[in-house]
Tab-separated table of C-alpha atoms in Angstrom:
chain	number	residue	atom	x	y	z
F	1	UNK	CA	166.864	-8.441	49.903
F	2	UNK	CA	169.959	-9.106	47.851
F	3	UNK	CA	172.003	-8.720	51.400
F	4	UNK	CA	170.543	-12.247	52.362
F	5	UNK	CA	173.076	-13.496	49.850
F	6	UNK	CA	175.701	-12.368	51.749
F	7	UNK	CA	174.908	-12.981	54.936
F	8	UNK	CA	176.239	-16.145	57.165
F	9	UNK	CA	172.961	-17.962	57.652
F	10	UNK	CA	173.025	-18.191	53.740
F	11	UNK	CA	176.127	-18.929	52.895
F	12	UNK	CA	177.130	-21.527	55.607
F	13	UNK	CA	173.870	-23.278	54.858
F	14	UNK	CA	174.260	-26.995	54.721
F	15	UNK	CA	172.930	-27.544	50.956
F	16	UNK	CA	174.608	-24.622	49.558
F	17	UNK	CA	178.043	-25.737	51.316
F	18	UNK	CA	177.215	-28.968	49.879
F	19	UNK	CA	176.744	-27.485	46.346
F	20	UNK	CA	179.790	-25.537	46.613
F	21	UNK	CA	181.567	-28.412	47.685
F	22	UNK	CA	180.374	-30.360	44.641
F	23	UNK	CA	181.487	-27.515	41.903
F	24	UNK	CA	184.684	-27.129	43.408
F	25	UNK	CA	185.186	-30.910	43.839
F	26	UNK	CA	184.268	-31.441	40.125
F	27	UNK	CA	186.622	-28.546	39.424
F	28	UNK	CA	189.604	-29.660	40.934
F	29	UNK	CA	189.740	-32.920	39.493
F	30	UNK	CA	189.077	-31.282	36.137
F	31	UNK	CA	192.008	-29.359	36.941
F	32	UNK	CA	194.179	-32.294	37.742
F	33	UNK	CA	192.932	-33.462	34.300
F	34	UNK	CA	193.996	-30.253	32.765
F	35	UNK	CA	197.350	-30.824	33.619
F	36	UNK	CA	197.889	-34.499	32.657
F	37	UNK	CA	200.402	-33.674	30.214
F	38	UNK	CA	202.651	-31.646	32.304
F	39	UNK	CA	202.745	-33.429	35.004
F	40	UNK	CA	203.809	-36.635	32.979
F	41	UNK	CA	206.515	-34.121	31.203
F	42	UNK	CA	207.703	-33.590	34.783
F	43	UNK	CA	207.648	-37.469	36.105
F	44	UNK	CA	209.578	-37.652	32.899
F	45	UNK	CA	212.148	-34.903	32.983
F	46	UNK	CA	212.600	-33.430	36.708
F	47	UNK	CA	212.977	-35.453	39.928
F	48	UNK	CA	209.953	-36.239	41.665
F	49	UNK	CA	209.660	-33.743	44.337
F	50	UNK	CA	208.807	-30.919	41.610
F	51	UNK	CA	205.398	-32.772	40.827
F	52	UNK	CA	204.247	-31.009	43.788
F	53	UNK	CA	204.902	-27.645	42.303
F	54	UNK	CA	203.464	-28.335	39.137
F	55	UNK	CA	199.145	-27.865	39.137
F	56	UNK	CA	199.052	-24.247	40.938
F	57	UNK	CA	194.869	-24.012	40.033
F	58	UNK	CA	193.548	-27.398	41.165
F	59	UNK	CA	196.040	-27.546	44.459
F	60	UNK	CA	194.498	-23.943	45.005
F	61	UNK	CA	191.181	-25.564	44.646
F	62	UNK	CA	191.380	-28.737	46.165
F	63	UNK	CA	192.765	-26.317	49.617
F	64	UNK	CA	189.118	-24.350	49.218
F	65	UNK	CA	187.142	-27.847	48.671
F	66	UNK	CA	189.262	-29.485	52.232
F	67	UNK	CA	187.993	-26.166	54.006
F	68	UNK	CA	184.433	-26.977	52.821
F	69	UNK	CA	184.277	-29.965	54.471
F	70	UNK	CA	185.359	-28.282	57.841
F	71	UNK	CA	182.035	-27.041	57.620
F	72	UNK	CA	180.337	-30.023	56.917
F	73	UNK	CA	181.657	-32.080	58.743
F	74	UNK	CA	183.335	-29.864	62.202
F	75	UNK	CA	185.488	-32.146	64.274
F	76	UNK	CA	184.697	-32.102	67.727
F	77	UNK	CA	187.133	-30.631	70.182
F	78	UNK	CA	190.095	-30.901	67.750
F	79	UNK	CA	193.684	-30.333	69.547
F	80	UNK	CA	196.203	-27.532	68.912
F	81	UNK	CA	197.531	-29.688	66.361
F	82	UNK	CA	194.515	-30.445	64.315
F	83	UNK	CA	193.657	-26.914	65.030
F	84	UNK	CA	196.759	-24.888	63.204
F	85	UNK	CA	196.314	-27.321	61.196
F	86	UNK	CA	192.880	-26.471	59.835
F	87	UNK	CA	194.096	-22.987	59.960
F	88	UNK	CA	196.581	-23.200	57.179
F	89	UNK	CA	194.329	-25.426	55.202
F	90	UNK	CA	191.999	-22.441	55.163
F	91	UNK	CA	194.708	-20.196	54.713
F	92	UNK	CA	195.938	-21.757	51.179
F	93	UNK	CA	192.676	-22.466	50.108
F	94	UNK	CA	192.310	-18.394	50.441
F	95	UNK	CA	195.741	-16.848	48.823
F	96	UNK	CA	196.321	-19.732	46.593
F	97	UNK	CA	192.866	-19.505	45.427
F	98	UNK	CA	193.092	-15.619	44.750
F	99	UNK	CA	196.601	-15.718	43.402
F	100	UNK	CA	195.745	-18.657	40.578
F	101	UNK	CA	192.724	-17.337	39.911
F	102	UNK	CA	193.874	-13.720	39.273
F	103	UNK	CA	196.741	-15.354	37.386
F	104	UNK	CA	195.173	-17.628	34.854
F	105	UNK	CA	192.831	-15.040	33.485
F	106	UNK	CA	195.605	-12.397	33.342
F	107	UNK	CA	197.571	-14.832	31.055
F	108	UNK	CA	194.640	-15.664	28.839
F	109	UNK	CA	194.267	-11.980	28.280
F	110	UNK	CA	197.553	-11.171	27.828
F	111	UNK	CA	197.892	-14.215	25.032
F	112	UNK	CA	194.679	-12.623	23.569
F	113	UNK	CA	196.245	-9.085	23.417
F	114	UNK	CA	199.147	-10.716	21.777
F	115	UNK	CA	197.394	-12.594	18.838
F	116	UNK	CA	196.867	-16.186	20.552
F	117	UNK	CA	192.897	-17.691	19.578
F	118	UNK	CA	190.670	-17.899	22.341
F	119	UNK	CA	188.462	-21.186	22.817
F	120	UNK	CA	185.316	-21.793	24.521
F	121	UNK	CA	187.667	-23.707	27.157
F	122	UNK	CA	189.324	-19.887	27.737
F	123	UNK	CA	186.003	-18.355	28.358
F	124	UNK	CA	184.881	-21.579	30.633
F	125	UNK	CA	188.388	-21.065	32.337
F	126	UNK	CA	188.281	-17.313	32.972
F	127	UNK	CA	184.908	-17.283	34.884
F	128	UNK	CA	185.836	-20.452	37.182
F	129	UNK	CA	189.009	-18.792	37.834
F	130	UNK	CA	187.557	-15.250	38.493
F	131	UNK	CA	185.040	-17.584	41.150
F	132	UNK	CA	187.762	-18.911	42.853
F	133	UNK	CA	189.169	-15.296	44.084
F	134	UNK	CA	185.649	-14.167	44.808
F	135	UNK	CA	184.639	-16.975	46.829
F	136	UNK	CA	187.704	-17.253	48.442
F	137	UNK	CA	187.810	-13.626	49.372
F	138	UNK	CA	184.137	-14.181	50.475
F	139	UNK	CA	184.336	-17.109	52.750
F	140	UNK	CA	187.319	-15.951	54.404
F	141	UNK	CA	185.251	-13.811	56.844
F	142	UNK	CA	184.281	-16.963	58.322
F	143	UNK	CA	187.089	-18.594	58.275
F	144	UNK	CA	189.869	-19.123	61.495
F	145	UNK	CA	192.978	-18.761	59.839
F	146	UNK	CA	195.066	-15.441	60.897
F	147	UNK	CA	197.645	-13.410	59.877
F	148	UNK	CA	200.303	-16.338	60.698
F	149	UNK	CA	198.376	-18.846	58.752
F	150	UNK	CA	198.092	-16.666	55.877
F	151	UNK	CA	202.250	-15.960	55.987
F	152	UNK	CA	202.736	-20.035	56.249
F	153	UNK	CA	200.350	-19.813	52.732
F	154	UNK	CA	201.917	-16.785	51.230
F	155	UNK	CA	205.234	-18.439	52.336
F	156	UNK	CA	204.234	-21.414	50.256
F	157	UNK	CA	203.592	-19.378	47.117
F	158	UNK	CA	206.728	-17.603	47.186
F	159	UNK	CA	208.634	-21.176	47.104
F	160	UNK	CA	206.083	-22.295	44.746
F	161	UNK	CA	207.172	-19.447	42.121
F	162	UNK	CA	210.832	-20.137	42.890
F	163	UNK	CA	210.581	-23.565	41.987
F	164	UNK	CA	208.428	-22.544	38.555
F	165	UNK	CA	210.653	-19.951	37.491
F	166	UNK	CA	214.311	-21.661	38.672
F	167	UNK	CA	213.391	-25.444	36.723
F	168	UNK	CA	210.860	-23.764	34.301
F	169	UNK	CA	207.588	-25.879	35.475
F	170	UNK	CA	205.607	-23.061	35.794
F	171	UNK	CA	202.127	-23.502	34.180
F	172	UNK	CA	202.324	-23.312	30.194
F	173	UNK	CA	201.955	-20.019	27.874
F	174	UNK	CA	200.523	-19.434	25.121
F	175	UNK	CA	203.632	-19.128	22.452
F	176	UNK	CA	202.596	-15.759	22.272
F	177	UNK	CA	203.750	-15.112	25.841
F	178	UNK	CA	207.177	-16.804	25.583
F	179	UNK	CA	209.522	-13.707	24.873
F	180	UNK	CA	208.044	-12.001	27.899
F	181	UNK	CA	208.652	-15.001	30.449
F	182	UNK	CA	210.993	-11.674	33.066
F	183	UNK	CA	207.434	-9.761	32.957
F	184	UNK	CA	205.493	-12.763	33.360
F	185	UNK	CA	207.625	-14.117	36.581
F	186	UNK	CA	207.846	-10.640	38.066
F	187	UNK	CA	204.382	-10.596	37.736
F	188	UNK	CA	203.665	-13.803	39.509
F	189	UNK	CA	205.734	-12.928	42.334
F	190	UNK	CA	203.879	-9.488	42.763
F	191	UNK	CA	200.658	-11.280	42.596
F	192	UNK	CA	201.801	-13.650	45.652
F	193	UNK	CA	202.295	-10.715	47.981
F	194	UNK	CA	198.990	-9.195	46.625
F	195	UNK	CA	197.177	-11.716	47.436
F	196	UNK	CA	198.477	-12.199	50.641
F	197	UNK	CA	197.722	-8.449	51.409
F	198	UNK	CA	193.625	-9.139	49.889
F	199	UNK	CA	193.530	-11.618	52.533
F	200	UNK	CA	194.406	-9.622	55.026
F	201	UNK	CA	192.211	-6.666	54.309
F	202	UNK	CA	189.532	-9.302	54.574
F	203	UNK	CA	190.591	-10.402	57.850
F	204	UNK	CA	191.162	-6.717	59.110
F	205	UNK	CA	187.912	-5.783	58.388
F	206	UNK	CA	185.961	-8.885	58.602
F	207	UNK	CA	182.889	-8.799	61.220
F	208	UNK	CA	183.673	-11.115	64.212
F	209	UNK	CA	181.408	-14.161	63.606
């Protein structure tokens, strides 16, 4: 019975699309929110085009929620354009959405193990993050990016940690954290190319829909 869960007809159901689109929605403009102060640090100090590079969770997020409303709303006979273009749409939404949401909770812990106080907001944080890989992960069996879509996205992420790493706008630490900024950037790179290789198990071994 549980196996209904999973399956197609329930998951690409109207209302539950609908209520998925409505979390995430809600989600990524909290996450926009989050990062108010940063990205008004940035406007501040950096030239404009960095802003871009600045809210890694909610950009994830807001990719997922745009791939949502494929599904709710399907465009009829889209052209090769509008078509690739969907594709790596779905394609961020997927690694972006596994790499920040493997990330985030891997820094929270790591600022725990390290002394920093954990919040409510942490615990809040670390389960919507932890649901953005899954349901990423999930939905990309039904999804029509492929393996060039998902370099175009991992492509993105690589330049995305460049730019974090190279002008420091990467997503802020707890203090605890700050001496061990090499580990932390190595570790954001690897986590780019893992998530780009999750995605493609998933699309190895999906079922063709």
């Amino acid at each position: 019975m549980l196996s209904a869960f999973w399956s197609r007809d329930f998951l690409l159901n109207r209302s539950f699309l609908w209520l998925l689109f409505i979390v995430n929605l809600l989600g990524t403009i909290y996450g926009y929110i989050w990062y108010e102060g940063q990205l008004a640090d940035t406007l501040q100090h950096h030239p404009l085009w960095r802003i871009v590079f600045v809210p890694d969770s909610p950009t994830a997020s807001l990719f997922f929620t745009l791939t949502l409303l494929y599904w709710l709303f399907p465009p009829r006979d889209p052209n090769r354009v509008a078509a690739a273009g969907r594709s790596v749409i779905e394609a961020l939404g997927v690694v972006c959405s596994v790499k920040y949401g493997i990330w985030a909770v891997a820094m929270i812990v790591a600022g725990a193990w390290q002394g920093a106080e954990l919040h409510w907001q942490h615990y809040m944080l670390m389960a919507s993050h932890l649901g953005m890989a899954f349901e990423a992960l999930l939905y990309y069996r039904f999804m029509r990016a492929g393996i060039a879509a998902l370099l175009v996205g991992t492509g993105w992420l690589l330049l995305n940690d460049t730019v974090d790493y190279t002008f420091g706008i990467f997503p802020y630490l707890a203090d605890e954290l700050d001496d061990d900024l090499p580990a932390v950037r190595s570790f954001t790179y690897g986590l780019s190319i893992f998530s780009f290789a999750a995605a493609w198990l998933v699309w190895r071994f999906r079922k063709q829909a």
